[in-house]
Amino acid sequence: MKKENDLGNDSVFSLVLKLTIPAMLAQLVNVLYGIIDRMYIGHIPVIGDLALAGVGVCGPIVTFISSFGTLVGIGGSIMMATTMGRGDDKEAKKILSNSFLMLLMFSGVLTTIFLLTKKQMINIFGGSPATFEYADTYLTIYTMGTFFALLALGLNYFITCQGFSLNGMITVFIGAVSNIILDPIFIFGFKMGVAGGAVATVISQFLSCLYALLFLFGKRVKIKISFGNYDWHLMSEIIKVGISPFIIIATDSVIIIAMNTVLQMYGGSQGDMLISAVTIVQSYFLLITGPLIGISGGVQPLISFNFGAQKAKRVKDSIKYAVILALILTTSMFLVSRFCGEYFVAFFTDSPDTAAISVWGIKVFTLAIIPLALQYVFVDSLTALGRIKTALYLSACRKLSFLIFTFVFPIMSIAQNAFYAEPAADIFGSVQSTIIFFAVFQKHLNKYIKEQ
């Protein structure tokens, strides 16, 4: 069974590029799912800004749903890669079997919960009488596709961790390209508006899911999806490993909720417009954090495999090259954000007031984006090495600081000050993560890897 990449023997620098670049592109394209919907919806005649605000209110729920795919995908794939590094393919097969069952269970439970509580959640998450109709329509349809969304995202990690990074990228590309094509057809061609955007997204996720399933049931992979050997203890271990990235993504939902609530609370008559603006700004920010997750998450299988194979130098080199790539990305996007925000905003709105706040918001959100590279790589590296509690602590601290800043800053003056919560939390999280990483990293390697 020929793999695309040999994680234990190929050049580390070459492997980092082969794993992270497709993962970056895949994450970037994945981000486009939501962004493309928002671009088209924002340009619906007459109702564009209100419809965009309504979809923005749905953002926390969409993010929360995807976080469960990450929980199982990253948790299971890290354990599988470590096990494969030790040469235990039987256990790796068992991990994939249990992970697949978990994705199925989560999709069923989440679909039921969100369909039963969606109206209450829309009101809690910053919806207004003017935007409720659009939020309700989008969320109802999107929730019906939870099964496809979770499986497409979660299973993709098990493709990548077996060395097939390009196929992992194809999984995402299929969905994103489909979404780009279908969005204008359903939104404008069929005159379905917000509902059309949701339908296009669900169909696109179905196509991604189908490809991932066919690949993991196919002949190319060594570890295929199988049934049986279910183990509740193993499932709990998968959750334990995946809990840190889950917290990172799931609490993004809380942050979006908090931001929407604060802007609606302190924004007065401008509340809906500010939510529209922050929806645009958050969409731009995802163009940075998405590829950043691609780098930090893409290198995780390489770290885990070589950690399991007792190869300390390859672990260190993997992290070093990931940090360099991440810093190049964030530095480049910091510069782009200074000069190109208005061009991005123009894709979303025709309103001069909304556009002005959005361009300003992009510059504010990205003030501390360069050091954020360290937070992402160091936290995900600790997760790949099994330092779950440490990674969870670092993730939770940054998110908690963001929440505190979000509620405190607007009290000082105006609602727009809530935008400064992002760079303040980024600085705090990056400094703390860097200090703790260097305090524990070498000790952890010395404990688990014998001298070669």
Short mmCIF file of C-alpha atoms in Angstrom, two decimals, residues 53-388:
data_model
loop_
_atom_site.label_atom_id
_atom_site.label_comp_id
_atom_site.label_asym_id
_atom_site.label_seq_id
_atom_site.Cartn_x
_atom_site.Cartn_y
_atom_site.Cartn_z
CA ALA A 53 -26.88 40.26 9.86
CA GLY A 54 -29.31 37.32 10.14
CA VAL A 55 -26.76 34.87 8.76
CA GLY A 56 -24.17 36.43 11.10
CA VAL A 57 -26.41 35.55 14.04
CA CYS A 58 -26.31 31.91 12.84
CA GLY A 59 -22.50 31.98 12.84
CA PRO A 60 -22.08 30.68 16.41
CA ILE A 61 -24.29 27.65 15.74
CA VAL A 62 -22.55 26.80 12.47
CA THR A 63 -19.18 27.08 14.21
CA PHE A 64 -20.35 24.99 17.16
CA ILE A 65 -21.55 22.20 14.87
CA SER A 66 -18.20 22.07 13.06
CA SER A 67 -16.32 21.95 16.37
CA PHE A 68 -17.62 18.40 16.97
CA GLY A 69 -16.13 17.28 13.67
CA THR A 70 -12.84 18.70 14.85
CA LEU A 71 -13.20 17.08 18.28
CA VAL A 72 -13.43 13.58 16.80
CA GLY A 73 -11.26 14.23 13.74
CA ILE A 74 -8.25 15.68 15.49
CA GLY A 75 -8.58 13.51 18.60
CA GLY A 76 -8.90 10.29 16.62
CA SER A 77 -6.35 11.12 13.93
CA ILE A 78 -3.66 12.10 16.44
CA MET A 79 -4.16 8.82 18.30
CA MET A 80 -4.20 6.91 15.02
CA ALA A 81 -1.00 8.56 13.76
CA THR A 82 0.80 7.87 17.05
CA THR A 83 -0.36 4.23 16.96
CA MET A 84 0.74 3.84 13.33
CA GLY A 85 4.12 5.29 14.30
CA ARG A 86 4.45 2.40 16.76
CA GLY A 87 3.48 -0.03 13.99
CA ASP A 88 0.18 -1.10 15.60
CA ASP A 89 -2.18 -1.03 12.60
CA LYS A 90 -4.80 -3.17 14.37
CA GLU A 91 -5.27 -0.53 17.06
CA ALA A 92 -5.27 2.21 14.41
CA LYS A 93 -8.14 0.47 12.65
CA LYS A 94 -10.05 0.26 15.92
CA ILE A 95 -9.55 3.99 16.53
CA LEU A 96 -10.99 4.86 13.11
CA SER A 97 -13.95 2.52 13.65
CA ASN A 98 -14.82 4.17 16.97
CA SER A 99 -14.29 7.67 15.57
CA PHE A 100 -16.69 6.99 12.70
CA LEU A 101 -19.38 5.84 15.13
CA MET A 102 -18.85 8.97 17.24
CA LEU A 103 -19.34 11.22 14.21
CA LEU A 104 -22.60 9.45 13.42
CA MET A 105 -23.85 9.80 16.99
CA PHE A 106 -22.91 13.46 17.30
CA SER A 107 -24.59 14.33 14.00
CA GLY A 108 -27.87 12.77 15.13
CA VAL A 109 -27.88 14.39 18.57
CA LEU A 110 -26.88 17.86 17.33
CA THR A 111 -29.45 17.87 14.53
CA THR A 112 -32.23 17.06 16.98
CA ILE A 113 -31.14 19.61 19.58
CA PHE A 114 -30.71 22.51 17.17
CA LEU A 115 -33.98 21.92 15.32
CA LEU A 116 -35.86 21.92 18.63
CA THR A 117 -34.18 25.01 20.10
CA LYS A 118 -33.24 27.14 17.08
CA LYS A 119 -35.75 29.94 17.68
CA GLN A 120 -34.66 30.46 21.27
CA MET A 121 -30.99 30.39 20.24
CA ILE A 122 -31.49 33.00 17.51
CA ASN A 123 -33.00 35.40 20.04
CA ILE A 124 -30.25 34.75 22.58
CA PHE A 125 -27.44 35.07 20.01
CA GLY A 126 -28.23 38.63 18.92
CA GLY A 127 -31.20 38.28 16.60
CA SER A 128 -33.63 41.17 16.25
CA PRO A 129 -37.19 41.31 14.90
CA ALA A 130 -35.77 42.64 11.63
CA THR A 131 -33.26 39.79 11.16
CA PHE A 132 -35.09 36.85 12.78
CA GLU A 133 -36.77 35.62 9.60
CA TYR A 134 -33.47 35.36 7.70
CA ALA A 135 -31.64 33.69 10.60
CA ASP A 136 -34.43 31.15 11.11
CA THR A 137 -34.57 30.21 7.43
CA TYR A 138 -30.81 29.77 7.08
CA LEU A 139 -30.37 27.85 10.32
CA THR A 140 -33.26 25.43 9.70
CA ILE A 141 -31.88 24.32 6.35
CA TYR A 142 -28.24 24.27 7.45
CA THR A 143 -29.03 22.16 10.51
CA MET A 144 -30.65 19.52 8.30
CA GLY A 145 -27.24 18.99 6.70
CA THR A 146 -25.37 18.48 9.99
CA PHE A 147 -24.70 14.83 9.13
CA PHE A 148 -22.80 15.76 5.95
CA ALA A 149 -20.95 18.67 7.59
CA LEU A 150 -19.66 16.59 10.51
CA LEU A 151 -18.60 13.58 8.46
CA ALA A 152 -16.90 15.64 5.75
CA LEU A 153 -14.86 17.58 8.30
CA GLY A 154 -14.14 14.77 10.76
CA LEU A 155 -13.21 12.04 8.27
CA ASN A 156 -10.86 14.33 6.38
CA TYR A 157 -8.38 14.22 9.27
CA PHE A 158 -8.12 10.43 8.89
CA ILE A 159 -7.25 10.84 5.22
CA THR A 160 -4.49 13.35 5.95
CA CYS A 161 -2.98 11.48 8.89
CA GLN A 162 -2.31 8.49 6.64
CA GLY A 163 -0.15 10.64 4.38
CA PHE A 164 -2.75 11.58 1.75
CA SER A 165 -2.66 15.34 2.22
CA LEU A 166 -3.61 16.13 -1.38
CA ASN A 167 -6.70 13.94 -1.16
CA GLY A 168 -7.60 15.70 2.08
CA MET A 169 -7.42 18.97 0.18
CA ILE A 170 -9.59 17.55 -2.61
CA THR A 171 -12.30 16.68 -0.07
CA VAL A 172 -12.63 20.34 0.83
CA PHE A 173 -12.16 21.64 -2.71
CA ILE A 174 -15.08 19.57 -3.98
CA GLY A 175 -17.42 21.20 -1.51
CA ALA A 176 -16.13 24.74 -1.90
CA VAL A 177 -16.14 24.75 -5.69
CA SER A 178 -19.65 23.31 -5.64
CA ASN A 179 -20.72 26.06 -3.25
CA ILE A 180 -19.24 28.77 -5.47
CA ILE A 181 -21.21 27.41 -8.43
CA LEU A 182 -24.47 26.65 -6.64
CA ASP A 183 -24.81 29.80 -4.49
CA PRO A 184 -25.72 32.26 -7.28
CA ILE A 185 -27.92 29.62 -8.93
CA PHE A 186 -30.04 29.05 -5.82
CA ILE A 187 -29.91 32.56 -4.33
CA PHE A 188 -30.55 34.57 -7.50
CA GLY A 189 -31.39 32.11 -10.29
CA PHE A 190 -34.09 30.28 -8.34
CA LYS A 191 -34.85 33.47 -6.35
CA MET A 192 -34.55 31.56 -3.05
CA GLY A 193 -32.56 34.28 -1.25
CA VAL A 194 -31.15 33.24 2.14
CA ALA A 195 -32.71 29.77 1.80
CA GLY A 196 -30.81 29.27 -1.46
CA GLY A 197 -27.49 29.97 0.24
CA ALA A 198 -28.22 27.35 2.89
CA VAL A 199 -29.38 24.76 0.33
CA ALA A 200 -26.23 25.30 -1.76
CA THR A 201 -24.05 24.81 1.33
CA VAL A 202 -25.78 21.57 2.34
CA ILE A 203 -25.46 20.10 -1.17
CA SER A 204 -21.78 21.05 -1.24
CA GLN A 205 -21.16 19.42 2.14
CA PHE A 206 -22.89 16.27 0.91
CA LEU A 207 -20.46 16.06 -2.03
CA SER A 208 -17.44 16.50 0.28
CA CYS A 209 -18.82 13.87 2.63
CA LEU A 210 -19.35 11.42 -0.22
CA TYR A 211 -15.76 11.78 -1.44
CA ALA A 212 -14.33 11.29 2.07
CA LEU A 213 -16.42 8.17 2.61
CA LEU A 214 -15.50 6.65 -0.74
CA PHE A 215 -11.80 7.32 -0.12
CA LEU A 216 -11.74 5.81 3.38
CA PHE A 217 -13.68 2.75 2.21
CA GLY A 218 -11.44 2.47 -0.87
CA LYS A 219 -8.28 0.56 -1.73
CA ARG A 220 -5.67 3.31 -1.48
CA VAL A 221 -5.68 3.71 2.30
CA LYS A 222 -4.09 1.21 4.64
CA ILE A 223 -6.49 1.90 7.51
CA LYS A 224 -10.07 1.81 6.22
CA ILE A 225 -13.39 2.52 7.89
CA SER A 226 -14.68 -0.65 9.52
CA PHE A 227 -17.48 -1.60 11.88
CA GLY A 228 -17.30 -3.19 15.31
CA ASN A 229 -14.65 -3.23 18.06
CA TYR A 230 -16.48 -0.38 19.77
CA ASP A 231 -14.96 0.69 23.05
CA TRP A 232 -16.41 3.43 25.28
CA HIS A 233 -13.07 3.90 27.02
CA LEU A 234 -11.35 4.44 23.68
CA MET A 235 -14.03 6.96 22.71
CA SER A 236 -13.38 8.88 25.92
CA GLU A 237 -9.66 8.92 25.11
CA ILE A 238 -10.41 10.30 21.63
CA ILE A 239 -12.46 13.08 23.24
CA LYS A 240 -9.69 13.76 25.73
CA VAL A 241 -7.12 14.24 22.94
CA GLY A 242 -9.46 16.32 20.79
CA ILE A 243 -10.86 18.50 23.58
CA SER A 244 -8.32 21.33 23.20
CA PRO A 245 -9.00 22.10 19.51
CA PHE A 246 -12.68 21.52 20.25
CA ILE A 247 -12.57 24.19 22.95
CA ILE A 248 -10.78 26.56 20.58
CA ILE A 249 -13.47 26.23 17.91
CA ALA A 250 -16.51 25.76 20.15
CA THR A 251 -15.67 28.84 22.21
CA ASP A 252 -15.44 30.81 18.98
CA SER A 253 -19.20 30.39 19.03
CA VAL A 254 -19.36 31.92 22.50
CA ILE A 255 -17.17 34.79 21.34
CA ILE A 256 -19.38 35.49 18.34
CA ILE A 257 -22.45 35.38 20.59
CA ALA A 258 -20.82 37.77 23.05
CA MET A 259 -19.75 40.15 20.32
CA ASN A 260 -23.20 40.19 18.71
CA THR A 261 -24.88 40.69 22.08
CA VAL A 262 -22.58 43.54 23.11
CA LEU A 263 -22.93 45.32 19.76
CA GLN A 264 -26.72 45.00 19.91
CA MET A 265 -26.77 46.10 23.55
CA TYR A 266 -24.53 49.16 23.24
CA GLY A 267 -25.02 49.93 19.55
CA GLY A 268 -28.52 51.38 19.86
CA SER A 269 -30.04 52.08 16.46
CA GLN A 270 -26.79 50.95 14.83
CA GLY A 271 -26.92 47.48 16.41
CA ASP A 272 -27.88 45.54 13.28
CA MET A 273 -25.41 47.50 11.16
CA LEU A 274 -22.57 46.78 13.62
CA ILE A 275 -23.43 43.06 13.57
CA SER A 276 -23.31 43.16 9.76
CA ALA A 277 -19.89 44.85 9.96
CA VAL A 278 -18.44 42.42 12.50
CA THR A 279 -19.75 39.51 10.40
CA ILE A 280 -17.67 40.87 7.50
CA VAL A 281 -14.63 41.43 9.74
CA GLN A 282 -14.85 37.93 11.20
CA SER A 283 -15.10 36.54 7.67
CA TYR A 284 -11.85 38.31 6.79
CA PHE A 285 -10.19 37.11 9.98
CA LEU A 286 -11.05 33.53 9.04
CA LEU A 287 -8.94 33.98 5.90
CA ILE A 288 -5.98 34.22 8.29
CA THR A 289 -6.90 31.81 11.08
CA GLY A 290 -8.15 29.16 8.62
CA PRO A 291 -4.77 28.70 6.91
CA LEU A 292 -3.09 29.11 10.32
CA ILE A 293 -5.10 26.12 11.56
CA GLY A 294 -4.00 24.36 8.37
CA ILE A 295 -0.36 24.82 9.33
CA SER A 296 -0.66 23.94 13.02
CA GLY A 297 -3.11 21.10 12.39
CA GLY A 298 -1.42 19.86 9.22
CA VAL A 299 1.84 19.24 11.04
CA GLN A 300 0.16 17.37 13.91
CA PRO A 301 0.21 13.91 12.24
CA LEU A 302 3.94 14.35 11.56
CA ILE A 303 4.62 15.31 15.20
CA SER A 304 2.45 12.50 16.59
CA PHE A 305 3.87 9.85 14.25
CA ASN A 306 7.48 10.67 15.10
CA PHE A 307 6.69 11.04 18.78
CA GLY A 308 5.27 7.52 18.68
CA ALA A 309 8.33 6.38 16.71
CA GLN A 310 10.69 7.85 19.38
CA LYS A 311 12.32 10.36 16.99
CA ALA A 312 12.82 13.53 19.05
CA LYS A 313 14.81 15.50 16.45
CA ARG A 314 12.12 15.03 13.81
CA VAL A 315 9.53 16.24 16.33
CA LYS A 316 11.56 19.40 17.04
CA ASP A 317 12.21 20.09 13.37
CA SER A 318 8.52 19.67 12.55
CA ILE A 319 7.54 22.33 15.10
CA LYS A 320 10.34 24.68 14.04
CA TYR A 321 9.35 24.67 10.38
CA ALA A 322 5.67 25.04 11.28
CA VAL A 323 6.46 28.16 13.33
CA ILE A 324 8.42 29.67 10.44
CA LEU A 325 5.58 29.05 7.97
CA ALA A 326 2.99 30.42 10.39
CA LEU A 327 4.98 33.62 10.98
CA ILE A 328 5.39 34.15 7.23
CA LEU A 329 1.63 33.78 6.80
CA THR A 330 0.61 36.12 9.63
CA THR A 331 3.20 38.78 8.75
CA SER A 332 2.04 38.80 5.13
CA MET A 333 -1.62 39.06 6.13
CA PHE A 334 -0.88 41.85 8.60
CA LEU A 335 0.53 43.92 5.74
CA VAL A 336 -2.33 43.00 3.41
CA SER A 337 -4.83 44.05 6.08
CA ARG A 338 -3.39 47.56 6.22
CA PHE A 339 -4.08 48.26 2.55
CA CYS A 340 -6.60 45.83 1.04
CA GLY A 341 -9.50 45.69 3.51
CA GLU A 342 -11.78 47.91 1.42
CA TYR A 343 -11.54 45.56 -1.56
CA PHE A 344 -12.62 42.60 0.59
CA VAL A 345 -15.48 44.53 2.19
CA ALA A 346 -16.82 45.54 -1.23
CA PHE A 347 -17.74 41.89 -1.86
CA PHE A 348 -20.20 41.97 1.04
CA THR A 349 -22.01 45.29 1.16
CA ASP A 350 -23.01 48.32 -0.86
CA SER A 351 -23.67 50.42 2.25
CA PRO A 352 -20.99 53.13 2.76
CA ASP A 353 -21.56 53.18 6.54
CA THR A 354 -21.28 49.41 6.95
CA ALA A 355 -18.24 49.38 4.66
CA ALA A 356 -16.43 52.11 6.61
CA ILE A 357 -16.85 50.33 9.94
CA SER A 358 -15.84 47.01 8.39
CA VAL A 359 -12.59 48.37 6.90
CA TRP A 360 -11.70 49.94 10.24
CA GLY A 361 -12.62 46.71 12.03
CA ILE A 362 -10.31 44.62 9.84
CA LYS A 363 -7.36 46.82 10.77
CA VAL A 364 -8.22 46.56 14.46
CA PHE A 365 -8.81 42.78 14.47
CA THR A 366 -5.42 42.13 12.83
CA LEU A 367 -3.28 44.39 15.05
CA ALA A 368 -1.74 41.41 16.90
CA ILE A 369 -2.06 38.74 14.20
CA ILE A 370 1.70 38.18 13.85
CA PRO A 371 2.36 36.75 17.35
CA LEU A 372 -0.86 34.71 17.12
CA ALA A 373 1.13 32.31 14.93
CA LEU A 374 3.00 31.16 18.04
CA GLN A 375 -0.22 30.50 19.97
CA TYR A 376 -1.63 28.26 17.25
CA VAL A 377 1.50 26.21 16.54
CA PHE A 378 2.58 25.75 20.16
CA VAL A 379 -0.88 24.78 21.43
CA ASP A 380 -1.52 22.30 18.59
CA SER A 381 1.98 20.87 18.98
CA LEU A 382 1.35 20.22 22.67
CA THR A 383 -1.91 18.50 21.70
CA ALA A 384 -0.07 16.30 19.19
CA LEU A 385 2.41 15.34 21.92
CA GLY A 386 -0.34 14.35 24.34
CA ARG A 387 -0.07 17.40 26.63
CA ILE A 388 -3.83 17.75 26.53
#
